[in-house]
PDB file of C-alpha atoms in Angstrom:
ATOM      1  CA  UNK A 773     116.495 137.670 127.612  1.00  0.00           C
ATOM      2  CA  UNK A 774     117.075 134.908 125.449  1.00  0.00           C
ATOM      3  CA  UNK A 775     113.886 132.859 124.481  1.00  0.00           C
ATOM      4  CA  UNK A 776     114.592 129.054 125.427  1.00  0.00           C
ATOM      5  CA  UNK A 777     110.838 128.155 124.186  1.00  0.00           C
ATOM      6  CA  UNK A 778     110.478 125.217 121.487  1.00  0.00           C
ATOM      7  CA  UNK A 779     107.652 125.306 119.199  1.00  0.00           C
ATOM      8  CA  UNK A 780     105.780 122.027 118.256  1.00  0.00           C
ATOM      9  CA  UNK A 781     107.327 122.166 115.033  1.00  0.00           C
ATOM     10  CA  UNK A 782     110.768 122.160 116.383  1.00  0.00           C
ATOM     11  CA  UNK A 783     110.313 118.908 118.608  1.00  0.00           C
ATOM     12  CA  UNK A 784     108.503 117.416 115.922  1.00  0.00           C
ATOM     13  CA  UNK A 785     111.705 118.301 113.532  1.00  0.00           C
ATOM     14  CA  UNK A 786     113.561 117.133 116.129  1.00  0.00           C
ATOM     15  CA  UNK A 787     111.445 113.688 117.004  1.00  0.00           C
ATOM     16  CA  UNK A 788     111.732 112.774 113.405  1.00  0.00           C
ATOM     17  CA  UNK A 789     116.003 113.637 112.786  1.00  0.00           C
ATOM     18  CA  UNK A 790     116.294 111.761 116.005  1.00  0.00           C
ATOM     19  CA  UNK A 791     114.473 108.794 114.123  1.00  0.00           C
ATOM     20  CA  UNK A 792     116.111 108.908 111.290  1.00  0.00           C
ATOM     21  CA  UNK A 793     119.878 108.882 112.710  1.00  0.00           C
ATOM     22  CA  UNK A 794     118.920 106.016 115.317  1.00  0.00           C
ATOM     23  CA  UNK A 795     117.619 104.100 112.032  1.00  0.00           C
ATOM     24  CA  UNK A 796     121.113 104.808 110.445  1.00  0.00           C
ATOM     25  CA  UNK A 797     122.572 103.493 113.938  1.00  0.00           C
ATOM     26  CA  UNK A 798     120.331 100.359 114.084  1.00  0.00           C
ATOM     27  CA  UNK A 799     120.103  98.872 110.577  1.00  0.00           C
ATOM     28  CA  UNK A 800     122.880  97.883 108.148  1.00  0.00           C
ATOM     29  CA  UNK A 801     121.108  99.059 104.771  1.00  0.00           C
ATOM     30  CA  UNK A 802     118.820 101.410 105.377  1.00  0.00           C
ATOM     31  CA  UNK A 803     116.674 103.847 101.798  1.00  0.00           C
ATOM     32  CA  UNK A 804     114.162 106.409 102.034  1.00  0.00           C
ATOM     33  CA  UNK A 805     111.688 105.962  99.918  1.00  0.00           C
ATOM     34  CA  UNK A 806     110.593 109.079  97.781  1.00  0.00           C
ATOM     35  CA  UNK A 807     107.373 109.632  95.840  1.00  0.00           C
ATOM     36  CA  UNK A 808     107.735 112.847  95.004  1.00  0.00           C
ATOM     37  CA  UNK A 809     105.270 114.048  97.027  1.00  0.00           C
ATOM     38  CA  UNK A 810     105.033 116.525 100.205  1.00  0.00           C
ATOM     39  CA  UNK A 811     106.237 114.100 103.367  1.00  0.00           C
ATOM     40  CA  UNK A 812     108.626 111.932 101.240  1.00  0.00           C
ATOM     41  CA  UNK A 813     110.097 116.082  99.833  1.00  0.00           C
ATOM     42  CA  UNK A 814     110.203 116.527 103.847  1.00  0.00           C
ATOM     43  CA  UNK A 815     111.843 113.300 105.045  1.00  0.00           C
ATOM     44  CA  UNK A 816     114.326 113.906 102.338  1.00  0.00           C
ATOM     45  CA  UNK A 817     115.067 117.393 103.672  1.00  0.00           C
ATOM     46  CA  UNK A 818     115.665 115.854 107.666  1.00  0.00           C
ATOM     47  CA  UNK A 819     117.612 113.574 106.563  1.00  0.00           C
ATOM     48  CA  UNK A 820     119.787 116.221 104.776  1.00  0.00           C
ATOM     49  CA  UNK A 821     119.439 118.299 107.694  1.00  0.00           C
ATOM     50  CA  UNK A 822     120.338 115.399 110.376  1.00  0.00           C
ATOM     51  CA  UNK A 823     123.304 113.804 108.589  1.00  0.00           C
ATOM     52  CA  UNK A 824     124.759 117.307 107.409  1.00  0.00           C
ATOM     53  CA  UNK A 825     127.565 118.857 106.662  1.00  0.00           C
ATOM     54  CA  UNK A 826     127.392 114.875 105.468  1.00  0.00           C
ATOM     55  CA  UNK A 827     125.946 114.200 102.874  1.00  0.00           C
ATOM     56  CA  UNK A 828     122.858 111.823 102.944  1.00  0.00           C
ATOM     57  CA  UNK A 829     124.372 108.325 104.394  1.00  0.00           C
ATOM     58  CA  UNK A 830     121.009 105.981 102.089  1.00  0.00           C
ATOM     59  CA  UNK A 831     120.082 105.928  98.910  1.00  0.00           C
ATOM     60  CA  UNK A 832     116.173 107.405  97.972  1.00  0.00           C
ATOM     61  CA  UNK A 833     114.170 104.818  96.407  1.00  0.00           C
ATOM     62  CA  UNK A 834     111.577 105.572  94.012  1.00  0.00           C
ATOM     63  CA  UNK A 835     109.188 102.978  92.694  1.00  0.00           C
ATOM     64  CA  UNK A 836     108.401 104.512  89.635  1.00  0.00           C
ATOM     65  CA  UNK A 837     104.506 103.161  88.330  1.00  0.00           C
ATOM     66  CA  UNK A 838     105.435 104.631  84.703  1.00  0.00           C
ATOM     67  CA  UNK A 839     102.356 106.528  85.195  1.00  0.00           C
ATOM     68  CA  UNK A 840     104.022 109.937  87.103  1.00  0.00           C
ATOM     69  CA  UNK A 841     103.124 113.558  86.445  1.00  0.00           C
ATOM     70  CA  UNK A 842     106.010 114.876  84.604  1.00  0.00           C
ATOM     71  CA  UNK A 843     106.224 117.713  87.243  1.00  0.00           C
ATOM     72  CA  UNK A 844     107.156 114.659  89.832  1.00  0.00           C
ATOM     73  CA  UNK A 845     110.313 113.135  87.993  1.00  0.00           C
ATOM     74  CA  UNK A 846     111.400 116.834  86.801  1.00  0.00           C
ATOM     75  CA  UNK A 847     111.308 117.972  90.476  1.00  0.00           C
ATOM     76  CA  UNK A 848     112.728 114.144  91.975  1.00  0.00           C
ATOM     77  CA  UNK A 849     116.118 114.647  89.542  1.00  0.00           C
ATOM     78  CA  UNK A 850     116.642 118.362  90.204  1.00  0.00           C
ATOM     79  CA  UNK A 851     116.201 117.689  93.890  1.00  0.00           C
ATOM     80  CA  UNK A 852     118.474 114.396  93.759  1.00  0.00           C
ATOM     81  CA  UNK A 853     121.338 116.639  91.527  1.00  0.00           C
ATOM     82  CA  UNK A 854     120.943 119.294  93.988  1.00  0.00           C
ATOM     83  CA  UNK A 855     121.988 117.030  97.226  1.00  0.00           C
ATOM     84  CA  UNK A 856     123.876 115.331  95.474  1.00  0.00           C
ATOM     85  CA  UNK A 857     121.977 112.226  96.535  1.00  0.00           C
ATOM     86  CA  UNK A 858     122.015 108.623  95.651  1.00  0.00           C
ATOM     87  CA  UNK A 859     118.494 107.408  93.997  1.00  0.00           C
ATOM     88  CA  UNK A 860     117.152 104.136  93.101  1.00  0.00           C
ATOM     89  CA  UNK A 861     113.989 103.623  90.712  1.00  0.00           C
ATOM     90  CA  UNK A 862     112.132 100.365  90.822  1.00  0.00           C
ATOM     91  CA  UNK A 863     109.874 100.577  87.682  1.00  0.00           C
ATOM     92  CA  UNK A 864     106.644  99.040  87.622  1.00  0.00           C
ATOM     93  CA  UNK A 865     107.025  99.123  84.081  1.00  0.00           C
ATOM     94  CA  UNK A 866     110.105  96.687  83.751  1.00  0.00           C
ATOM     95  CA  UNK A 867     107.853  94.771  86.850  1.00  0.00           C
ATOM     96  CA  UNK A 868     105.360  94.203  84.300  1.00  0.00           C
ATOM     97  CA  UNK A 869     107.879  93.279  81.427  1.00  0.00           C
ATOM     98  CA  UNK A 870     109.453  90.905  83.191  1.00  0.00           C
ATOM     99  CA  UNK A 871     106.628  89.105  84.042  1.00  0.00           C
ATOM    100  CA  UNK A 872     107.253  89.961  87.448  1.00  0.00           C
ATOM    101  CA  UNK A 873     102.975  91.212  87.707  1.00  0.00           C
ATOM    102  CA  UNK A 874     100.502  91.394  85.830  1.00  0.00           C
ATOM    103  CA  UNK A 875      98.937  94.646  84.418  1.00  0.00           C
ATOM    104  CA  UNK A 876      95.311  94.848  85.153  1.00  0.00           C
ATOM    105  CA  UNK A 877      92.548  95.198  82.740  1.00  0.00           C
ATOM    106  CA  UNK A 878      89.031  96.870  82.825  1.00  0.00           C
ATOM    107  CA  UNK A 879      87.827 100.621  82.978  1.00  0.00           C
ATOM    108  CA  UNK A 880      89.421 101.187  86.454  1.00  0.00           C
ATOM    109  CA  UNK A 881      92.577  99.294  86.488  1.00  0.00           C
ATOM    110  CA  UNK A 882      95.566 100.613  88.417  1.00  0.00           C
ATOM    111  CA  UNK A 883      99.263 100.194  88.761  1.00  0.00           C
ATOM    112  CA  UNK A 884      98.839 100.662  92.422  1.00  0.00           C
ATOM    113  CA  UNK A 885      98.856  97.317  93.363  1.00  0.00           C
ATOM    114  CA  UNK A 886     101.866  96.616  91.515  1.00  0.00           C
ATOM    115  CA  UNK A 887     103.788  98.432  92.973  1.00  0.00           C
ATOM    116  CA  UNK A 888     104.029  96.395  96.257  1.00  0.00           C
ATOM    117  CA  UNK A 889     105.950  93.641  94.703  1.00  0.00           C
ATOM    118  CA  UNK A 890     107.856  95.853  92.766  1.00  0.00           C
ATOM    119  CA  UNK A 891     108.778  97.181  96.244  1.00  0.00           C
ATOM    120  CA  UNK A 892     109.713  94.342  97.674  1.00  0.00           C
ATOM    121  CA  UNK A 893     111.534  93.182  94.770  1.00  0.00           C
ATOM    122  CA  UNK A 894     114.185  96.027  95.081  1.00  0.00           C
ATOM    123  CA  UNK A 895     114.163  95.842  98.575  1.00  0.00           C
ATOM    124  CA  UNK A 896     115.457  92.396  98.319  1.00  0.00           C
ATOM    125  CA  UNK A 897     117.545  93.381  95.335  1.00  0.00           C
ATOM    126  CA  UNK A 898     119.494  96.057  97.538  1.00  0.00           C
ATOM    127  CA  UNK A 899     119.264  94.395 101.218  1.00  0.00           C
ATOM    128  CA  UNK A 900     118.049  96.885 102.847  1.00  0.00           C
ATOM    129  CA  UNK A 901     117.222  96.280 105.960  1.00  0.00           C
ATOM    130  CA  UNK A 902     114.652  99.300 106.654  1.00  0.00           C
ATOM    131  CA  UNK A 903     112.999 101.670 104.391  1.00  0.00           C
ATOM    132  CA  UNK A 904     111.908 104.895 105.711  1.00  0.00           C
ATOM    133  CA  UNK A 905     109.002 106.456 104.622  1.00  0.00           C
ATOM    134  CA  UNK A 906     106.983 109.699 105.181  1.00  0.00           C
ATOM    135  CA  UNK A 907     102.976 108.255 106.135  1.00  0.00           C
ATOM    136  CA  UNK A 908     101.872 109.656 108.987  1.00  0.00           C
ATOM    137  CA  UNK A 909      98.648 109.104 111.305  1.00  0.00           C
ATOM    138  CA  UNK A 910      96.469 111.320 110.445  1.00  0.00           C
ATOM    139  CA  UNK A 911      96.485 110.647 106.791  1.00  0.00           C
ATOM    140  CA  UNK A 912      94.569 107.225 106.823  1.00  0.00           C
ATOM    141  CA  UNK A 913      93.228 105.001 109.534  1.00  0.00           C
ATOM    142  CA  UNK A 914      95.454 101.446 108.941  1.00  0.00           C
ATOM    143  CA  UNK A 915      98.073 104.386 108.706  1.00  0.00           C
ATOM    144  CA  UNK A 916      97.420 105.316 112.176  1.00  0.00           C
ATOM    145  CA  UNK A 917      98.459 101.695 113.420  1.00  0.00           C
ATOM    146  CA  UNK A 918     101.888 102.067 112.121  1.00  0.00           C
ATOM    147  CA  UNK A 919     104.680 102.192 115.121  1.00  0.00           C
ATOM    148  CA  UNK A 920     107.813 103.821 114.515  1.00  0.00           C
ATOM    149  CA  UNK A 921     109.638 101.465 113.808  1.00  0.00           C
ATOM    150  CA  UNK A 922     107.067  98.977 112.192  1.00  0.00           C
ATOM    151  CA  UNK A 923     107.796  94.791 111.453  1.00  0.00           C
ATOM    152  CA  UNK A 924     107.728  92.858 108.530  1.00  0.00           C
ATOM    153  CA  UNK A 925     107.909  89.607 108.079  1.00  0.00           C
ATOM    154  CA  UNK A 926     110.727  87.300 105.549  1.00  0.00           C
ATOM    155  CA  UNK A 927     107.495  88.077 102.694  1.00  0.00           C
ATOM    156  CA  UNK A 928     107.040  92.117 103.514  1.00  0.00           C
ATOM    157  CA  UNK A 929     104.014  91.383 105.221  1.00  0.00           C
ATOM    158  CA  UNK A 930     102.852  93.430 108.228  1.00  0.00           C
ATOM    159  CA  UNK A 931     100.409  92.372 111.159  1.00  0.00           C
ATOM    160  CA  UNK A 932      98.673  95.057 113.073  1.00  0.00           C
ATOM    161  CA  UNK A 933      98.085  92.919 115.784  1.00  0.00           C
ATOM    162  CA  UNK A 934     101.409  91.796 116.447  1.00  0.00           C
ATOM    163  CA  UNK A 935     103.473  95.204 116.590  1.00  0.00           C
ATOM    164  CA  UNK A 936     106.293  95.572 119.172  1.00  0.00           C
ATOM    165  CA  UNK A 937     105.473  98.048 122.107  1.00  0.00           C
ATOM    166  CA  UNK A 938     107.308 101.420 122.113  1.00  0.00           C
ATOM    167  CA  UNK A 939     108.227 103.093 125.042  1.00  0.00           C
ATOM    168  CA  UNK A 940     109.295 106.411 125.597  1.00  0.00           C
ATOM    169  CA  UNK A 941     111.410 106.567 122.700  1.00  0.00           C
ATOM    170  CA  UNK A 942     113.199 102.971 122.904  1.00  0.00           C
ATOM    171  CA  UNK A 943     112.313 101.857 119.579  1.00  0.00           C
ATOM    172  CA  UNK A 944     113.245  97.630 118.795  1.00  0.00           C
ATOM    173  CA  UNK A 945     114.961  96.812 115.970  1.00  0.00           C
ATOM    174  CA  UNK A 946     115.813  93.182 116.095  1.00  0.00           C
ATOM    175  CA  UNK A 947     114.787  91.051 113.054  1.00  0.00           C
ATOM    176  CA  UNK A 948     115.307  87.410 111.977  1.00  0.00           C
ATOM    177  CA  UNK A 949     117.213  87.067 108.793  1.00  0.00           C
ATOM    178  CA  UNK A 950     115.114  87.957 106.002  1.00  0.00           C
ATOM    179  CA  UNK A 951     112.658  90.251 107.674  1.00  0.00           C
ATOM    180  CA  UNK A 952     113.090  94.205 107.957  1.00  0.00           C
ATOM    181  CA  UNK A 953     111.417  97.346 109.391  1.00  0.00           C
ATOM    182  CA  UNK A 954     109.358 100.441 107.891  1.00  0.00           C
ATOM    183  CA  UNK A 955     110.455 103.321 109.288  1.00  0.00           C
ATOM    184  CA  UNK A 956     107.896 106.200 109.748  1.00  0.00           C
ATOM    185  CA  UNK A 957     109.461 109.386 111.361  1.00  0.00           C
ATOM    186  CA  UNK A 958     106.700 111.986 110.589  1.00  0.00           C
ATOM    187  CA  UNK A 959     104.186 109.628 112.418  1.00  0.00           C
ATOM    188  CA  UNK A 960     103.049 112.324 114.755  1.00  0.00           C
ATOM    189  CA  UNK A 961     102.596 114.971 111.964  1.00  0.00           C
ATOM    190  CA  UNK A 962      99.831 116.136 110.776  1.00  0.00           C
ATOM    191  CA  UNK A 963      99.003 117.639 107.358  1.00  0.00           C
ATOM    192  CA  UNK A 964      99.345 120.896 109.051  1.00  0.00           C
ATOM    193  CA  UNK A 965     101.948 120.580 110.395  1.00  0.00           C
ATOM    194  CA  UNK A 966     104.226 119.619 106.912  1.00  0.00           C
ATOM    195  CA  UNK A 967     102.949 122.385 105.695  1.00  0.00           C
ATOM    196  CA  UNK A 968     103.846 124.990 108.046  1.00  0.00           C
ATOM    197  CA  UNK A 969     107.108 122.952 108.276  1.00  0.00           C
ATOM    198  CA  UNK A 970     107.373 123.448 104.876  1.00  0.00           C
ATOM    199  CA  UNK A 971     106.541 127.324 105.149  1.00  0.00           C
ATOM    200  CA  UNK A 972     108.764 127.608 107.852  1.00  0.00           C
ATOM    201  CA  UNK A 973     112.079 126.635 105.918  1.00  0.00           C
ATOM    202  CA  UNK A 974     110.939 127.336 102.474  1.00  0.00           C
ATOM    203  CA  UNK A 975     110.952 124.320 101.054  1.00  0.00           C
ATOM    204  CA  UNK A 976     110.263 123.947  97.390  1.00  0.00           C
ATOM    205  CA  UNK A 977     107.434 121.892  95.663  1.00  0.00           C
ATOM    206  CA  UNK A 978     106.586 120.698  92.274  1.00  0.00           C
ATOM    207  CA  UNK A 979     103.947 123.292  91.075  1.00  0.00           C
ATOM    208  CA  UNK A 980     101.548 120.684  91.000  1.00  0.00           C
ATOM    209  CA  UNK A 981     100.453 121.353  94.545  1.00  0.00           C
ATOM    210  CA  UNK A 982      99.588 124.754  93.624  1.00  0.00           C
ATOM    211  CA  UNK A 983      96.515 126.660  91.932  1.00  0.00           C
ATOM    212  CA  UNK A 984      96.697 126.168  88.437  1.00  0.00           C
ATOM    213  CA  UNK A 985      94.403 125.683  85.342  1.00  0.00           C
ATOM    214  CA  UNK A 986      94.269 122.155  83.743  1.00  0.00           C
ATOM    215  CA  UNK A 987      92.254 120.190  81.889  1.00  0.00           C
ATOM    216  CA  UNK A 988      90.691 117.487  83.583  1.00  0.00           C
ATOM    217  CA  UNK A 989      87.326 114.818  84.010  1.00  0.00           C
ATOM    218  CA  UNK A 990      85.520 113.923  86.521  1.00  0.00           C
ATOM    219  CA  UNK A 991      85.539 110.137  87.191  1.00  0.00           C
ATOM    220  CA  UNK A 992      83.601 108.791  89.995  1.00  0.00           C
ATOM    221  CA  UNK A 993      83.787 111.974  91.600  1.00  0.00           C
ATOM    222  CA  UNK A 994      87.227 112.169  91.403  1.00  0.00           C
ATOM    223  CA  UNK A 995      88.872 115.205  89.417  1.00  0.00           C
ATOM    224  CA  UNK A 996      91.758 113.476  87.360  1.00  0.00           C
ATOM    225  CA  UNK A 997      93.943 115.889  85.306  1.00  0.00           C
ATOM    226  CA  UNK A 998      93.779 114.752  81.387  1.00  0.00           C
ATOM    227  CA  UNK A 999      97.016 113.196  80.344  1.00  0.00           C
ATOM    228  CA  UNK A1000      98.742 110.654  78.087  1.00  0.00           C
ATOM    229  CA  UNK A1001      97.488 108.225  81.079  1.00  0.00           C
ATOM    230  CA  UNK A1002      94.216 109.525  81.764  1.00  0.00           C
ATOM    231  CA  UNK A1003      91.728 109.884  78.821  1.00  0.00           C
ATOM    232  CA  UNK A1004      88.043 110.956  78.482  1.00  0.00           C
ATOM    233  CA  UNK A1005      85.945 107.997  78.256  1.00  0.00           C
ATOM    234  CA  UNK A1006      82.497 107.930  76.121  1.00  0.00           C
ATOM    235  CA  UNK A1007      80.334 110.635  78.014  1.00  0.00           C
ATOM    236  CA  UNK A1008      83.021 112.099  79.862  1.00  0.00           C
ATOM    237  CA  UNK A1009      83.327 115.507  79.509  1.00  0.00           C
ATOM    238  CA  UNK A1010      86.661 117.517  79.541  1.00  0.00           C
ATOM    239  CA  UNK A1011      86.505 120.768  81.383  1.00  0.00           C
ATOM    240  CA  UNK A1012      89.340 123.636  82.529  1.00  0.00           C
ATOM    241  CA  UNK A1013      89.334 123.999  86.504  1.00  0.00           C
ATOM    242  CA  UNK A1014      91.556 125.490  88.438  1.00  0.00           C
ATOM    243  CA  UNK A1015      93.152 122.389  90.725  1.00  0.00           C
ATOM    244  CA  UNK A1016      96.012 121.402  92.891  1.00  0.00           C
ATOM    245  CA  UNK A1017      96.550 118.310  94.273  1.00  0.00           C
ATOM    246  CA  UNK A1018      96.747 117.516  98.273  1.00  0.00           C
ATOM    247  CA  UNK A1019      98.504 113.958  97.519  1.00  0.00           C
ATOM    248  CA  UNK A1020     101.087 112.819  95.107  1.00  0.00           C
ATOM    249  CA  UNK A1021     101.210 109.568  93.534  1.00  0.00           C
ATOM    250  CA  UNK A1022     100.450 107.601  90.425  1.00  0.00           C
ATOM    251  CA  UNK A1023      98.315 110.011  87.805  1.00  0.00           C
ATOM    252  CA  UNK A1024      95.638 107.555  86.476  1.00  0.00           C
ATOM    253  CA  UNK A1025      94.090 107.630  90.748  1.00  0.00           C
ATOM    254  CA  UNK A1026      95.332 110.769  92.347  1.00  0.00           C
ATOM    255  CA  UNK A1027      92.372 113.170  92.453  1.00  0.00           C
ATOM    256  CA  UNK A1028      92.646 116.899  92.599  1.00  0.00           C
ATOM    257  CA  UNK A1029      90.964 119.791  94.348  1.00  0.00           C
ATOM    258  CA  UNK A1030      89.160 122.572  93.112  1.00  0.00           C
ATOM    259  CA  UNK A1031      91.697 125.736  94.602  1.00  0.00           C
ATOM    260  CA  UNK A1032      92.397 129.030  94.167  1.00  0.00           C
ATOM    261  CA  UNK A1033      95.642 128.733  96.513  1.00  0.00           C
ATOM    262  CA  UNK A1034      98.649 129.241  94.681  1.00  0.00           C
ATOM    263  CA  UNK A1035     100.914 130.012  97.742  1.00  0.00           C
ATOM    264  CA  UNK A1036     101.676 128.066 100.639  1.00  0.00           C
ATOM    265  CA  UNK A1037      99.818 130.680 102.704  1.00  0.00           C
ATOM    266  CA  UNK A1038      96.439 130.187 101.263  1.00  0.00           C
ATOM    267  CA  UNK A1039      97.074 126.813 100.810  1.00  0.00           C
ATOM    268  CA  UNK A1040      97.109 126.725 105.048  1.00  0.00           C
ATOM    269  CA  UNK A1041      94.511 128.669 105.131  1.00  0.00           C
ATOM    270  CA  UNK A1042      92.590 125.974 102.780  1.00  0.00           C
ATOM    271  CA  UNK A1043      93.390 123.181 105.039  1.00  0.00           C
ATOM    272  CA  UNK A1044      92.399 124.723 108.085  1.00  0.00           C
ATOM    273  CA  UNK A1045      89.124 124.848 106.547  1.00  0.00           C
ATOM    274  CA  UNK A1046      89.098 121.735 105.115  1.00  0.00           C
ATOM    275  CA  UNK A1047      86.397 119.486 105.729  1.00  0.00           C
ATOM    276  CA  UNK A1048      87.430 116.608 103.435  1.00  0.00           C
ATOM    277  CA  UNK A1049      90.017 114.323 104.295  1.00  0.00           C
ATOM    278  CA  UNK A1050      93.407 114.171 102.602  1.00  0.00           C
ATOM    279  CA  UNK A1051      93.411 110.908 100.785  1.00  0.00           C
ATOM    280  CA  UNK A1052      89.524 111.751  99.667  1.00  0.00           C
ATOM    281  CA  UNK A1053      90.521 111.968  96.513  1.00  0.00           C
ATOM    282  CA  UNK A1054      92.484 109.133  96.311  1.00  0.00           C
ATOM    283  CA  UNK A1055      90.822 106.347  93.863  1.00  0.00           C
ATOM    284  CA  UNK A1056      93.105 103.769  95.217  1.00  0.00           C
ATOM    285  CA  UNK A1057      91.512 104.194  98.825  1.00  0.00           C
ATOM    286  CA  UNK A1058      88.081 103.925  97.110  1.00  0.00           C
ATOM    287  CA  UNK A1059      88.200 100.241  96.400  1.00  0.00           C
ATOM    288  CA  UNK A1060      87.195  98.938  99.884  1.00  0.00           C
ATOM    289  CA  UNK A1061      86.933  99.957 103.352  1.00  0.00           C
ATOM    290  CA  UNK A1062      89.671  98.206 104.079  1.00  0.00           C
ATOM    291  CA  UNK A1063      91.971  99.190 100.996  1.00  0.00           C
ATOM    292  CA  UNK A1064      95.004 100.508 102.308  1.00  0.00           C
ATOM    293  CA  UNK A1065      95.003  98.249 105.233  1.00  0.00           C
ATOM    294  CA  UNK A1066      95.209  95.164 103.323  1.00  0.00           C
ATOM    295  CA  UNK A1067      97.800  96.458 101.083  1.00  0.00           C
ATOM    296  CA  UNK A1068     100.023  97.771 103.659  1.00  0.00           C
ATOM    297  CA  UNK A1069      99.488  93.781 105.008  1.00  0.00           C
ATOM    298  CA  UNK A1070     100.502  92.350 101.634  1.00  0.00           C
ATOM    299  CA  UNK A1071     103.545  94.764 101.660  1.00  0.00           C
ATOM    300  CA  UNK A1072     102.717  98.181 100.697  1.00  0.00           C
ATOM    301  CA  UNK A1073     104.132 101.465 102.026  1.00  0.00           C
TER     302      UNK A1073
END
C-alpha cells in the first residue's frame, strides 16, 4: 500500500519552499543572504530546490567581515560555481575604508557590529526589497520574536513590539517606500532538525563543522582557533584540541567545541546530548543580555 505519511521534516521543507516562492511572488528585489554557515547552506539549497529546474530567481548576499575562515569563502565560491548562482559580497573591509564605520579598538574589538551598516548599505545599493535569511527560534531568544515575514523601517530598524500578526499562513507584505522585510523561512527549525535535514539529502559542509585538530586559545572561555586574525595574547597559551564549530561567522568571535564527531551521525548524536546552547560560544552574544536583540533593532540579521 502506498505510504501517504509526511514526516516533520518534509512539512518543514515544505513550510519553508512555500516561504520562499511567496517571497519571490510578493517583493520586487528580493537576496538571500549567505554566511557560509549551516541554515544560510540550507536556505540556499530550498531555494534551489523550490525554483528548480530554474535556476535560483535572487542573488546570495554575503557581507564579508574580512575576518572569514578560509574554509567559508572556499566552500561559498564552489557552492555559488556549482548552481550557477548570482552572489553579492558587501565587505566590511571596503565599509571601513571608505569611512563608511569605524573599526574598533581594544583587546576585544569586533567587526560584528559593522557589519549592520554594511548590510544596509548594500541593501540600499541593490533595492532589495526583502532579504531572506536562515535564523531560526530556537537559536537565540530576540531570535524567537522574529515573524515570518518580519518589518523594517526606511533606517533597517526592527521593533518587536510592533510586528504584524500572522495567521495561518497569510503572511503581509506591504511596505511604505523605503522600508523592506526580513524573511526567515527556517523559523520553526530547530538545530536538529537542519541537521537531520542535512543528513537526509546529503548536503555538503565546509569541514569546519567537523572533528578536527587545530590549534587554538582559550579566551574568556571561548575556544577560538589560532589564525592570521586571532593571536595569543601575553599569558595565553596555545594548545591542539580536537574542535568543530556549531556556528559560522566572523573568526576573531566564533567559539568552537571540544568534539570527536567527524560525521554528521555523531554529530546528531552530540546535539541530542547537548546541554549548552548553540550560540554559547558565540563572543558576540557575550556582550550584554540584550546583545543580539539590540542589534537586530539597529539593523542586524
Amino acid at each position: 500500500m502506498q505510504d501517504y505519511s509526511v514526516t516533520h521534516l518534509k512539512q518543514l521543507e515544505s513550510e519553508a519552499i512555500y516561504i520562499l516562492r511567496e517571497t519571490a511572488a510578493q517583493f520586487e528585489r528580493p537576496v538571500l543572504m549567505f554566511s557560509g554557515g549551516k541554515d544560510s547552506i540550507v536556505m540556499t539549497h530550498l531555494a534551489a530546490k523550490a525554483f528548480w529546474p530554474a535556476k535560483i530567481p535572487f542573488p546570495l548576499l554575503h557581507v564579508d567581515t574580512g575576518h572569514n575562515f578560509p574554509e567559508t569563502i572556499q566552500y561559498r565560491d564552489d557552492l555559488v560555481e556549482g548552481l550557477g548562482a548570482s552572489l553579492v559580497v558587501a565587505s566590511v573591509e571596503k565599509a571601513i575604508a571608505e569611512g563608511r564605520v569605524v573599526e574598533e579598538k581594544g583587546p576585544n574589538a569586533s567587526r560584528n557590529m559593522l557589519q549592520i551598516q554594511t548590510l544596509l548599505d548594500a541593501l540600499e545599493e541593490g533595492q532589495y526589497d526583502a532579504a531572506m535569511g536562515g535564523a531560526r527560534r530556537d537559536e537565540e531568544k530576540a531570535r524567537a520574536k522574529e515573524r515570518f515575514f518580519s518589518h523594517r523601517d526606511e533606517f533597517g530598524q526592527w521593533d518587536p513590539k510592533n510586528q504584524r500578526p500572522e495567521l495561518w499562513n497569510l503572511f503581509n507584505g506591504r511596505m511604505a517606500h523605503g522600508e523592506h522585510f526580513r524573511v526567515f523561512p527556517l523559523s520553526n527549525w530547530t538545530e536538529m532538525d537542519v541537521w537531520q535535514y542535512m543528513k537526509a539529502e546529503n548536503i555538503e559542509l565546509p569541514s569546519l563543522y567537523y572533528s578536527h585538530e587545530r590549534e587554538v586559545v582559550v579566551r574568556n572561555g571561548t575556544i577560538l582557533a589560532v589564525s592570521e586574525f586571532v593571536q595569543p595574547r601575553d599569558g595565553e597559551t596555545v594548545e591542539k584540541k580536537r574542535i568543530r564549530f556549531r556556528t559560522m561567522g566572523d573568526a576573531t568571535i566564533t567559539g568552537a567545541v571540544e568534539s570527536d564527531a567527524d560525521t554528521m551521525d555523531k554529530i546528531i548524536e552530540e546535539v541530542a546530548a547537548a546541554r549548552q546552547t548553540e550560540r554559547g560560544n558565540r563572543a558576540d552574544d557575550k556582550r550584554s543580555e540584550s546583545a543580539m536583540e539590540d542589534r537586530k533593532k539597529a539593523g542586524y540579521f
